[in-house]
């Protein structure tokens, strides 16, 4: 992925659409404790549609979102699809850097307007035939968010689009560990902080956001470690100068300990605990068995 993949850091390695559809096991969606189960066919049409689109890109998010309770599932679905829409613009292999920067800044501007019926026709004009459907439907994903948390979700998406425009314009300059951590915060730390806010918004769960930053750094380190060959083939080097595989593994392992503390700090009743645990386990699977750190 040209920029390392904002949403991909939470996905694990992203399959093609056809592969994703073939391999995704569609679990039942929990309606509420003690209230039975509801499948995706029983979901409101707009939410069932969102599930279908998410399933094309990420089995990790698809299966995790289906286990979330009503309300939270809608908020997290909106979050994923907004960020995926932005990611697909930034990562587009046939758009020039200048075009991607213009699109991203235009999208950010519309998101900052905080309208319930946004109009993305101006920033997307001229690229309708080149952008994927998930990006062209960004207005649908914005309207999917629950009204009382929508401004927070839109704020993160707007910030992400603006940051991705700046990083793309600068050529993704990562030279030092400080550069890498600034990059990791920009592309995934912001997302994890939003998830923290969603857990608190849903049921008042207290969340240690400092540990959340370690969780985010671990995810991004594991993502760029797993995507090393693909990134280099595309002419993108997201590792600090002079770092070897052993250096990146050691860094990821240090951050993994914070990531595990973050997950363990979430109350067992919090739906975000299983969600974050599953994503972390998926991400750490890129490490060779001998390099994995046992949970303490």
XYZ file of C-alpha atoms in Angstrom:
296
model
C 0.000 0.000 0.000
C 1.488 3.272 -1.076
C 1.193 4.965 2.260
C 1.233 1.925 4.512
C -2.535 1.753 4.820
C -4.436 3.673 7.471
C -7.287 1.226 7.836
C -5.085 -1.681 6.771
C -3.179 -1.370 10.029
C -6.373 -2.552 11.710
C -7.244 -5.005 8.944
C -4.211 -7.178 8.790
C -3.227 -7.799 5.172
C -6.096 -6.809 2.930
C -7.469 -9.475 0.567
C -8.858 -8.784 -2.865
C -12.610 -8.303 -3.125
C -13.197 -11.771 -4.576
C -10.987 -13.467 -1.981
C -12.688 -11.618 0.839
C -16.151 -12.660 -0.309
C -15.080 -16.288 -0.676
C -13.459 -16.733 2.700
C -15.509 -14.613 5.094
C -17.496 -16.634 7.587
C -20.631 -14.646 8.393
C -21.320 -15.031 12.114
C -24.588 -14.124 13.739
C -24.876 -10.624 15.091
C -25.683 -10.255 18.779
C -28.784 -8.126 19.304
C -28.396 -7.750 23.069
C -27.599 -9.923 26.058
C -30.402 -12.394 26.572
C -32.391 -11.099 23.602
C -31.455 -13.764 21.082
C -29.571 -13.228 17.843
C -30.101 -11.288 14.665
C -28.439 -11.982 11.332
C -27.326 -9.371 8.801
C -30.570 -10.021 6.889
C -32.488 -8.618 9.876
C -30.439 -5.405 9.987
C -31.767 -2.096 8.626
C -31.050 -1.887 4.866
C -28.424 0.842 5.182
C -26.555 -1.129 7.844
C -26.769 -4.409 5.936
C -25.378 -2.551 2.925
C -22.521 -1.202 5.052
C -21.725 -4.716 6.302
C -21.567 -5.970 2.731
C -19.081 -3.270 1.728
C -16.946 -3.826 4.841
C -16.874 -7.549 4.071
C -15.298 -6.877 0.688
C -12.259 -5.326 2.342
C -11.716 -6.821 5.777
C -12.761 -10.080 7.366
C -11.240 -8.803 10.640
C -13.512 -5.747 10.860
C -16.512 -7.537 9.358
C -16.576 -10.307 11.921
C -15.719 -7.980 14.815
C -18.400 -5.407 13.946
C -21.092 -8.076 13.730
C -20.420 -8.911 17.373
C -20.994 -5.329 18.541
C -24.301 -4.290 20.148
C -26.798 -2.061 18.302
C -25.738 1.551 18.078
C -22.059 0.793 18.542
C -22.086 -1.377 15.415
C -23.396 1.565 13.391
C -20.795 3.975 14.798
C -17.886 1.620 14.130
C -19.195 0.744 10.650
C -19.396 4.435 9.780
C -15.871 4.950 11.106
C -14.416 2.091 9.101
C -16.084 3.056 5.830
C -15.217 6.754 6.082
C -11.570 5.909 6.700
C -11.559 3.248 4.005
C -13.006 5.766 1.533
C -10.157 8.151 2.351
C -7.570 5.355 2.292
C -8.596 4.268 -1.196
C -8.117 7.828 -2.471
C -4.669 8.193 -0.913
C -3.622 4.719 -2.056
C -4.944 5.010 -5.629
C -2.262 3.696 -8.013
C -3.442 5.636 -11.078
C -3.956 9.086 -9.603
C -1.121 11.603 -9.468
C 0.084 12.876 -6.116
C -1.337 16.292 -6.964
C -4.772 14.820 -7.693
C -4.792 12.747 -4.527
C -3.784 15.736 -2.420
C -6.537 17.860 -3.993
C -9.156 15.161 -3.427
C -8.129 14.537 0.169
C -8.158 18.211 1.083
C -11.504 18.676 -0.634
C -12.993 15.726 1.244
C -11.606 17.071 4.516
C -13.210 20.438 3.835
C -16.660 18.918 3.322
C -16.316 16.794 6.461
C -15.395 19.866 8.464
C -18.708 21.471 7.463
C -20.419 18.900 9.741
C -23.595 18.627 7.655
C -25.974 15.677 7.944
C -26.484 15.723 4.169
C -23.013 16.513 2.833
C -22.268 17.273 -0.813
C -19.017 15.728 -2.030
C -19.742 16.370 -5.715
C -17.356 19.330 -5.931
C -14.210 17.719 -4.468
C -14.857 14.443 -6.358
C -15.657 16.135 -9.674
C -13.707 14.720 -12.592
C -12.634 11.559 -10.762
C -15.977 9.728 -10.644
C -14.850 7.165 -13.224
C -11.559 6.433 -11.501
C -12.429 6.203 -7.826
C -13.822 3.012 -6.248
C -17.430 2.878 -5.102
C -16.467 2.961 -1.422
C -14.898 6.394 -1.964
C -17.690 7.746 -4.153
C -20.210 6.821 -1.446
C -18.430 8.691 1.326
C -21.580 10.752 1.928
C -23.530 7.563 2.692
C -20.959 6.501 5.279
C -21.067 9.940 6.893
C -24.861 9.771 7.216
C -24.606 6.271 8.746
C -23.097 7.592 12.009
C -25.379 7.941 15.029
C -26.384 11.607 15.363
C -24.977 12.159 18.857
C -21.470 10.858 18.024
C -21.361 11.823 14.329
C -19.401 15.078 14.874
C -16.603 13.152 16.642
C -16.402 10.553 13.858
C -16.416 13.234 11.171
C -13.717 15.179 13.009
C -11.406 12.164 12.890
C -12.127 11.505 9.217
C -11.521 15.171 8.323
C -8.269 15.208 10.278
C -7.164 11.947 8.678
C -7.828 13.205 5.148
C -5.895 16.427 5.793
C -2.953 14.578 7.337
C -2.839 12.064 4.505
C -2.777 14.918 2.012
C 0.217 16.443 3.801
C 2.098 13.148 4.098
C 1.442 12.273 0.446
C 2.578 15.736 -0.696
C 5.805 15.353 1.305
C 6.522 11.842 -0.040
C 6.045 9.987 3.264
C 9.379 11.080 4.810
C 10.334 8.579 7.536
C 13.990 8.857 8.552
C 14.069 8.418 12.348
C 12.102 6.638 15.064
C 10.516 9.992 15.904
C 9.373 10.293 12.267
C 7.911 6.800 12.413
C 6.024 7.538 15.626
C 4.685 10.789 14.196
C 3.557 8.848 11.121
C 2.034 6.080 13.269
C 0.070 8.636 15.273
C -1.165 10.308 12.098
C -2.354 7.142 10.412
C -3.557 4.888 13.232
C -3.145 6.638 16.592
C -5.948 9.005 15.647
C -8.189 6.046 14.792
C -7.505 4.270 18.080
C -8.264 7.439 20.052
C -11.599 7.645 18.228
C -12.340 4.015 19.126
C -11.565 4.874 22.765
C -14.124 7.655 22.563
C -16.669 5.297 20.994
C -16.287 2.790 23.855
C -16.838 5.612 26.368
C -19.722 7.111 24.376
C -21.520 3.778 24.243
C -21.558 2.764 27.896
C -19.320 5.129 29.856
C -16.331 2.770 29.861
C -13.198 4.505 31.216
C -10.300 4.127 28.775
C -6.566 4.751 29.251
C -5.741 6.633 26.054
C -2.005 6.689 26.834
C -1.941 2.904 26.583
C -4.028 3.270 23.437
C -1.136 5.091 21.737
C 1.129 2.100 22.453
C -1.560 -0.166 21.018
C -1.652 1.994 17.881
C 2.130 2.003 17.479
C 2.206 -1.778 17.796
C -0.442 -2.160 15.089
C 1.358 0.176 12.701
C 4.786 -1.377 13.327
C 3.384 -4.838 12.656
C 1.610 -3.556 9.559
C 4.718 -2.030 7.955
C 6.754 -5.070 9.028
C 4.338 -7.398 7.241
C 4.054 -5.137 4.181
C 7.789 -4.444 3.823
C 8.335 -6.148 0.465
C 5.126 -4.753 -1.030
C 5.945 -1.211 0.068
C 9.506 -1.366 -1.280
C 8.215 -2.711 -4.603
C 6.059 0.436 -4.827
C 9.028 2.671 -4.007
C 7.921 3.479 -0.453
C 10.168 2.972 2.577
C 8.392 3.531 5.896
C 11.183 2.175 8.119
C 13.592 4.512 9.939
C 16.981 4.748 8.231
C 19.268 1.838 9.095
C 16.608 -0.287 10.800
C 16.832 -4.015 10.188
C 14.065 -6.584 10.525
C 15.360 -7.322 14.024
C 15.114 -3.627 14.942
C 11.508 -3.381 13.747
C 10.585 -6.632 15.526
C 12.096 -5.372 18.793
C 10.239 -2.080 18.456
C 6.962 -3.865 17.713
C 7.462 -6.189 20.676
C 8.006 -3.278 23.067
C 4.821 -1.640 21.827
C 2.946 -4.958 21.970
C 3.385 -5.033 25.724
C 1.629 -1.645 25.927
C -1.011 -2.833 23.472
C -1.741 -5.855 25.623
C -1.967 -3.653 28.713
C -4.426 -1.442 26.831
C -6.677 -4.398 25.981
C -6.419 -5.797 29.516
C -7.332 -2.397 30.971
C -10.736 -2.471 29.275
C -13.473 -3.915 31.504
C -14.662 -7.382 30.540
C -18.162 -6.047 29.923
C -16.859 -3.494 27.388
C -17.599 -4.600 23.784
C -14.365 -2.891 22.732
C -12.253 -5.382 24.689
C -12.947 -8.328 22.385
C -12.856 -6.025 19.370
C -9.374 -4.678 20.186
C -8.099 -8.082 21.310
C -9.038 -9.690 18.011
C -7.375 -6.974 15.941
C -4.167 -7.144 17.998
C -3.950 -10.926 17.652
C -4.493 -10.638 13.914
C -1.745 -8.032 13.594
C 0.824 -9.972 15.630
C 0.453 -13.003 13.362
C 2.975 -11.410 10.941
C 5.780 -12.065 13.441
C 7.676 -15.361 13.151
C 6.783 -17.717 16.051
C 10.235 -17.349 17.610
C 9.824 -13.574 17.766
C 6.440 -13.409 19.453
C 6.307 -12.196 23.021
C 4.313 -14.318 25.420
C 1.499 -12.561 27.231
C 2.253 -11.886 30.863
